[in-house]
């Protein structure tokens, strides 16, 4: 809608030029304003549209100059040649912008394919566990970042990893691949969560060693590792410096699942800050409950006054509003609702990458 309205700007410029010319003395010319019309059309219209705006500008200028009796070499033909040159310049600008847009779209398609390869979407359902995931990049052109999630059905139950790698760019993507690869392997092999966490940490440290000493000392990944037994009666969680998840009950009430002990992120617990045990916290997971996990792109989103977004307070309000209309949102709809509310809170584009994962147990 906004784009459609913007396409009328060149016509509005011409109309404004006509009005100014008619209400001002003859010695005042609106030719410079008319010349702005083709330039305004360059990023807004197609090639035929720009040509029509250029021809219309030349015709309007010639008509106004004829009415004023000023259509001579100085204020007539010279301005016509200038309008022709400006129209050609507008066409060149338009073609350049189109070429850049094509390259950007091609890069976005490549990035989207790479993201699906690096961060594949989890299954929509594993038994009675309904799953949804979303990834929202902070920049439209940068579809791959350091946030990650993975859900895997294992001999020990359904295991989940949500993480955020320190840093940006290809280094972060490399660490994401290392984390995901280590989790895919260790989730099927580790008999318990502490063993799984140790495998992840060792893999991250090995990757840091391959990338140089700096990453060995400063690189880390905040991670939330969760495990659901086959009967889904509980969720076991290891939190390594990650924002704690929310547990939404069937009525929409939210509870923050805080860790009983603060533990450093992965990559900081071995060889840097010493050896840390991985405490496992167990929480009930009743029928109809939803475990909502996210990265700090959600928790550190701030409004214009610097107030952080509070998912614990906002989500029950959103869910009650949907419940009054008779709707019971799916996990995917809960995530979409949360993303929209965070965007409303910040007043626009995400301030950081956001990875979100919702896992709901079927109601009895």
Coordinates of C-alpha atoms in Angstrom, one line a residue:
X1 CA 0.0 0.0 0.0
X2 CA 2.8 2.5 0.9
X3 CA 4.7 1.5 -2.2
X4 CA 1.6 2.1 -4.4
X5 CA 1.1 5.5 -2.9
X6 CA 4.8 6.4 -3.4
X7 CA 4.4 5.8 -7.1
X8 CA 2.3 8.9 -7.3
X9 CA 5.1 11.2 -6.1
X10 CA 6.4 12.1 -9.6
X11 CA 2.9 13.0 -10.7
X12 CA 2.5 15.1 -7.5
X13 CA 5.8 16.9 -8.2
X14 CA 4.5 17.8 -11.7
X15 CA 1.1 19.0 -10.4
X16 CA 2.9 21.1 -7.7
X17 CA 5.1 22.7 -10.4
X18 CA 2.1 23.6 -12.4
X19 CA 0.4 25.2 -9.4
X20 CA 3.5 27.2 -8.5
X21 CA 4.0 28.4 -12.1
X22 CA 0.3 29.6 -12.3
X23 CA 0.2 31.5 -9.0
X24 CA 3.6 33.2 -9.3
X25 CA 4.8 36.0 -11.6
X26 CA 6.0 35.2 -15.1
X27 CA 9.7 35.7 -14.1
X28 CA 9.4 32.9 -11.6
X29 CA 9.9 29.5 -13.3
X30 CA 9.0 26.1 -11.9
X31 CA 11.4 24.3 -14.4
X32 CA 13.8 23.1 -11.6
X33 CA 10.9 21.5 -9.8
X34 CA 9.6 19.8 -12.9
X35 CA 13.1 18.4 -13.4
X36 CA 12.8 16.6 -10.1
X37 CA 9.9 14.5 -11.3
X38 CA 12.0 12.1 -13.5
X39 CA 14.6 11.7 -10.7
X40 CA 11.8 11.0 -8.2
X41 CA 10.5 8.3 -10.6
X42 CA 13.8 6.5 -10.8
X43 CA 13.5 4.3 -7.7
X44 CA 9.7 4.1 -7.8
X45 CA 8.6 3.3 -11.3
X46 CA 9.4 0.9 -14.1
X47 CA 11.3 1.9 -17.2
X48 CA 8.1 2.8 -19.2
X49 CA 6.9 4.7 -16.2
X50 CA 10.0 6.8 -16.1
X51 CA 9.9 7.5 -19.8
X52 CA 6.2 8.7 -19.5
X53 CA 7.1 10.9 -16.5
X54 CA 10.0 12.4 -18.6
X55 CA 7.8 13.1 -21.6
X56 CA 5.0 14.5 -19.4
X57 CA 7.5 16.8 -17.7
X58 CA 8.8 18.1 -21.0
X59 CA 5.2 18.6 -22.3
X60 CA 4.1 20.4 -19.1
X61 CA 7.1 22.6 -19.2
X62 CA 6.7 23.5 -22.8
X63 CA 3.0 24.3 -22.2
X64 CA 3.7 26.5 -19.3
X65 CA 6.5 28.3 -21.1
X66 CA 4.2 28.8 -24.1
X67 CA 1.4 30.3 -21.9
X68 CA 3.9 32.6 -20.2
X69 CA 5.4 33.6 -23.6
X70 CA 8.8 32.5 -22.5
X71 CA 9.4 29.6 -24.7
X72 CA 12.7 30.7 -26.2
X73 CA 16.2 29.3 -26.4
X74 CA 17.1 30.3 -22.8
X75 CA 14.0 29.2 -20.9
X76 CA 12.5 26.9 -23.5
X77 CA 14.7 24.6 -25.5
X78 CA 17.6 24.6 -23.0
X79 CA 15.2 23.4 -20.3
X80 CA 13.8 20.8 -22.7
X81 CA 17.3 19.4 -23.3
X82 CA 18.0 19.5 -19.6
X83 CA 14.8 17.5 -18.9
X84 CA 15.8 15.0 -21.6
X85 CA 19.2 14.6 -19.9
X86 CA 17.6 14.2 -16.5
X87 CA 15.2 11.6 -17.8
X88 CA 18.1 9.6 -19.2
X89 CA 19.9 9.9 -15.9
X90 CA 16.8 8.6 -14.1
X91 CA 16.7 5.6 -16.5
X92 CA 20.4 4.9 -15.7
X93 CA 19.7 5.2 -11.9
X94 CA 16.7 2.9 -12.3
X95 CA 18.7 0.2 -14.2
X96 CA 21.5 0.4 -11.6
X97 CA 19.0 0.0 -8.7
X98 CA 17.3 -3.0 -10.5
X99 CA 20.7 -4.6 -11.0
X100 CA 21.6 -4.2 -7.3
X101 CA 18.2 -5.5 -6.3
X102 CA 18.7 -8.6 -8.4
X103 CA 22.1 -9.3 -6.9
X104 CA 20.7 -8.7 -3.4
X105 CA 17.8 -11.1 -4.0
X106 CA 20.2 -13.7 -5.4
X107 CA 22.3 -13.4 -2.3
X108 CA 19.3 -13.7 -0.1
X109 CA 18.2 -16.9 -1.9
X110 CA 21.7 -18.4 -1.4
X111 CA 21.6 -17.3 2.2
X112 CA 18.2 -18.9 2.7
X113 CA 19.4 -22.2 1.2
X114 CA 22.5 -22.1 3.4
X115 CA 20.5 -21.4 6.5
X116 CA 18.2 -24.3 5.8
X117 CA 21.3 -26.5 5.4
X118 CA 22.9 -25.2 8.5
X119 CA 19.8 -24.8 10.6
X120 CA 17.1 -27.1 9.3
X121 CA 13.5 -26.7 10.6
X122 CA 12.7 -29.3 13.3
X123 CA 9.9 -31.8 12.8
X124 CA 6.4 -30.4 13.4
X125 CA 5.6 -33.3 15.7
X126 CA 7.4 -36.1 17.7
X127 CA 4.7 -38.3 19.2
X128 CA 2.6 -36.1 21.5
X129 CA 5.1 -33.2 21.3
X130 CA 4.1 -30.5 18.9
X131 CA 7.1 -28.3 17.8
X132 CA 7.5 -25.0 16.0
X133 CA 10.6 -22.9 15.4
X134 CA 11.3 -19.4 14.0
X135 CA 14.5 -17.6 13.1
X136 CA 14.4 -13.8 12.8
X137 CA 17.6 -12.1 11.6
X138 CA 18.4 -8.6 12.7
X139 CA 19.3 -7.6 9.2
X140 CA 17.2 -8.6 6.2
X141 CA 20.3 -9.4 4.1
X142 CA 22.0 -11.5 6.8
X143 CA 19.9 -14.6 7.1
X144 CA 22.5 -16.6 8.8
X145 CA 23.8 -15.7 12.3
X146 CA 25.0 -17.2 15.6
X147 CA 21.6 -18.3 17.0
X148 CA 20.7 -21.9 16.7
X149 CA 18.1 -24.5 17.7
X150 CA 17.8 -28.3 17.1
X151 CA 15.3 -31.0 18.2
X152 CA 16.2 -34.7 18.0
X153 CA 14.4 -37.9 18.9
X154 CA 16.9 -40.1 20.7
X155 CA 16.9 -43.4 22.6
X156 CA 16.8 -41.4 25.8
X157 CA 13.9 -39.2 24.9
X158 CA 13.5 -36.0 22.9
X159 CA 16.5 -33.7 23.3
X160 CA 16.6 -30.0 22.5
X161 CA 19.4 -27.4 22.1
X162 CA 18.8 -23.7 21.8
X163 CA 22.0 -21.6 21.7
X164 CA 23.6 -18.3 20.9
X165 CA 27.2 -18.2 19.7
X166 CA 29.3 -15.2 20.6
X167 CA 30.2 -13.0 17.6
X168 CA 28.9 -12.6 14.1
X169 CA 29.8 -13.6 10.5
X170 CA 31.4 -16.7 9.2
X171 CA 33.2 -17.4 12.5
X172 CA 29.8 -17.6 14.3
X173 CA 28.4 -19.8 11.6
X174 CA 31.4 -22.1 11.9
X175 CA 30.8 -22.4 15.6
X176 CA 27.0 -23.0 15.0
X177 CA 27.9 -25.9 12.7
X178 CA 30.3 -27.3 15.3
X179 CA 27.6 -27.1 18.0
X180 CA 24.9 -28.7 15.8
X181 CA 27.2 -31.4 14.6
X182 CA 28.3 -32.3 18.1
X183 CA 24.7 -32.2 19.4
X184 CA 23.5 -34.5 16.6
X185 CA 26.1 -37.1 17.4
X186 CA 26.2 -36.8 21.2
X187 CA 22.4 -36.6 21.7
X188 CA 22.1 -40.2 20.5
X189 CA 25.1 -41.4 22.4
X190 CA 25.2 -39.6 25.8
X191 CA 23.3 -41.5 28.5
X192 CA 22.5 -38.4 30.5
X193 CA 22.5 -34.6 30.1
X194 CA 25.8 -33.9 31.9
X195 CA 27.6 -36.3 29.5
X196 CA 25.9 -34.6 26.5
X197 CA 26.9 -31.1 27.8
X198 CA 30.5 -32.3 28.2
X199 CA 30.6 -33.5 24.6
X200 CA 29.2 -30.2 23.4
X201 CA 31.8 -28.2 25.3
X202 CA 34.7 -30.3 24.1
X203 CA 33.5 -30.0 20.5
X204 CA 33.3 -26.2 20.9
X205 CA 36.8 -25.9 22.4
X206 CA 38.2 -28.1 19.6
X207 CA 36.6 -25.8 17.1
X208 CA 38.0 -22.8 18.9
X209 CA 41.4 -24.3 18.8
X210 CA 41.2 -24.7 15.0
X211 CA 40.1 -21.1 14.6
X212 CA 43.0 -19.7 16.7
X213 CA 44.0 -18.9 20.3
X214 CA 41.7 -15.9 20.6
X215 CA 38.6 -18.1 20.1
X216 CA 39.9 -20.6 22.6
X217 CA 40.0 -17.9 25.3
X218 CA 37.0 -15.7 24.4
X219 CA 34.7 -17.8 22.3
X220 CA 31.6 -19.2 23.9
X221 CA 28.0 -20.3 23.3
X222 CA 25.2 -19.7 25.7
X223 CA 23.1 -22.8 25.6
X224 CA 19.9 -24.3 26.9
X225 CA 19.8 -28.1 26.7
X226 CA 16.4 -29.8 27.5
X227 CA 15.3 -33.4 27.6
X228 CA 11.8 -34.9 27.6
X229 CA 11.3 -38.5 28.6
X230 CA 9.1 -40.7 26.5
X231 CA 6.0 -40.1 28.6
X232 CA 6.6 -36.3 28.5
X233 CA 5.7 -36.0 32.2
X234 CA 8.7 -33.7 32.9
X235 CA 11.4 -31.6 31.2
X236 CA 15.0 -31.8 32.4
X237 CA 17.1 -28.7 31.7
X238 CA 20.7 -27.7 31.7
X239 CA 21.2 -23.9 31.4
X240 CA 24.6 -22.7 30.4
X241 CA 24.3 -18.9 30.6
X242 CA 21.2 -18.8 28.4
X243 CA 18.0 -16.8 28.9
X244 CA 15.7 -19.2 31.0
X245 CA 12.7 -20.6 29.1
X246 CA 9.1 -20.0 29.8
X247 CA 6.6 -22.7 30.8
X248 CA 3.1 -21.9 29.6
X249 CA 0.4 -24.0 31.1
X250 CA -2.9 -25.0 29.4
X251 CA -4.5 -21.8 30.7
X252 CA -1.8 -19.5 29.3
X253 CA -0.1 -18.6 32.6
X254 CA 3.7 -18.2 32.3
X255 CA 6.5 -19.4 34.6
X256 CA 10.2 -18.7 34.1
X257 CA 12.2 -21.8 34.6
X258 CA 15.2 -20.3 36.4
X259 CA 18.3 -22.5 36.9
X260 CA 19.1 -23.5 40.5
X261 CA 22.7 -22.7 39.8
X262 CA 24.4 -20.1 37.5
X263 CA 26.9 -21.8 35.2
X264 CA 29.1 -20.2 32.5
X265 CA 28.3 -20.6 28.8
X266 CA 29.8 -23.5 26.8
X267 CA 33.4 -22.9 26.0
X268 CA 34.1 -21.1 29.3
X269 CA 33.7 -24.1 31.7
X270 CA 36.7 -26.1 30.7
X271 CA 40.3 -24.9 30.6
X272 CA 39.3 -21.2 31.1
X273 CA 37.3 -20.9 34.3
X274 CA 38.0 -24.3 35.6
X275 CA 35.8 -27.4 35.5
X276 CA 32.1 -26.9 36.1
X277 CA 29.4 -29.5 36.8
X278 CA 26.2 -29.2 34.7
X279 CA 23.3 -29.2 37.2
X280 CA 20.2 -30.7 35.8
X281 CA 16.9 -29.0 36.9
X282 CA 13.7 -31.0 36.5
X283 CA 10.3 -29.4 36.0
X284 CA 6.8 -30.9 35.7
X285 CA 5.4 -30.8 32.1
X286 CA 1.7 -31.4 32.3
X287 CA -0.6 -32.0 29.4
X288 CA -1.3 -28.9 27.3
X289 CA 1.9 -27.2 28.6
X290 CA 4.3 -25.4 26.3
X291 CA 8.0 -24.9 26.7
X292 CA 9.0 -21.7 25.1
X293 CA 12.7 -21.2 24.4
X294 CA 14.4 -18.2 22.9
X295 CA 17.7 -16.3 22.6
X296 CA 18.6 -12.9 24.0
X297 CA 17.3 -11.2 20.8
X298 CA 14.0 -11.5 22.7
X299 CA 15.0 -10.7 26.3
X300 CA 17.3 -7.8 25.3
X301 CA 14.9 -6.1 23.0
X302 CA 14.3 -2.5 24.3
X303 CA 11.8 0.2 23.6
X304 CA 12.6 3.9 23.0
X305 CA 12.9 4.4 26.8
X306 CA 15.3 1.5 27.2
X307 CA 12.8 -0.9 28.8
X308 CA 13.6 -4.5 28.2
X309 CA 10.9 -6.7 26.7
X310 CA 9.2 -8.9 29.4
X311 CA 7.9 -12.1 27.8
X312 CA 6.7 -13.5 31.1
X313 CA 4.4 -10.5 31.5
X314 CA 3.3 -10.0 27.9
X315 CA 2.6 -13.6 26.7
X316 CA -0.2 -14.3 29.2
X317 CA -1.9 -11.1 28.1
X318 CA -1.6 -12.0 24.4
X319 CA -2.9 -15.6 25.1
X320 CA -5.8 -14.3 27.1
X321 CA -6.8 -12.0 24.4
X322 CA -6.8 -14.8 21.9
X323 CA -8.7 -17.1 24.3
X324 CA -11.5 -14.5 24.6
X325 CA -12.0 -14.7 20.8
X326 CA -12.3 -18.5 21.2
X327 CA -8.9 -19.2 19.6
X328 CA -6.3 -21.6 21.0
X329 CA -3.1 -20.7 19.2
X330 CA -0.8 -23.5 18.0
X331 CA 2.9 -23.4 18.9
X332 CA 3.7 -21.7 15.6
X333 CA 1.0 -19.1 16.2
X334 CA 2.4 -18.4 19.7
X335 CA 5.9 -17.8 18.2
X336 CA 4.5 -15.5 15.5
X337 CA 2.5 -13.6 18.2
X338 CA 5.6 -13.2 20.3
X339 CA 7.7 -12.0 17.3
X340 CA 5.0 -9.4 16.4
X341 CA 4.8 -8.1 20.0
X342 CA 8.6 -7.8 20.3
X343 CA 8.6 -5.8 17.0
X344 CA 5.9 -3.6 18.4
X345 CA 7.9 -3.1 21.6
X346 CA 11.0 -2.1 19.8
X347 CA 9.1 0.0 17.2
X348 CA 10.5 -1.7 14.2
X349 CA 13.3 -4.1 13.1
X350 CA 14.8 -6.6 15.5
X351 CA 17.8 -5.3 17.4
X352 CA 19.5 -8.7 17.4
X353 CA 19.0 -12.1 15.8
X354 CA 16.1 -14.0 17.4
X355 CA 15.8 -17.8 17.5
X356 CA 12.6 -19.2 19.0
X357 CA 11.4 -22.7 19.8
X358 CA 8.1 -23.8 21.2
X359 CA 7.3 -27.4 22.3
X360 CA 3.8 -28.3 23.4
X361 CA 2.5 -31.5 25.0
X362 CA -0.8 -32.7 23.7
X363 CA -3.7 -32.1 26.1
X364 CA -5.5 -35.2 27.4

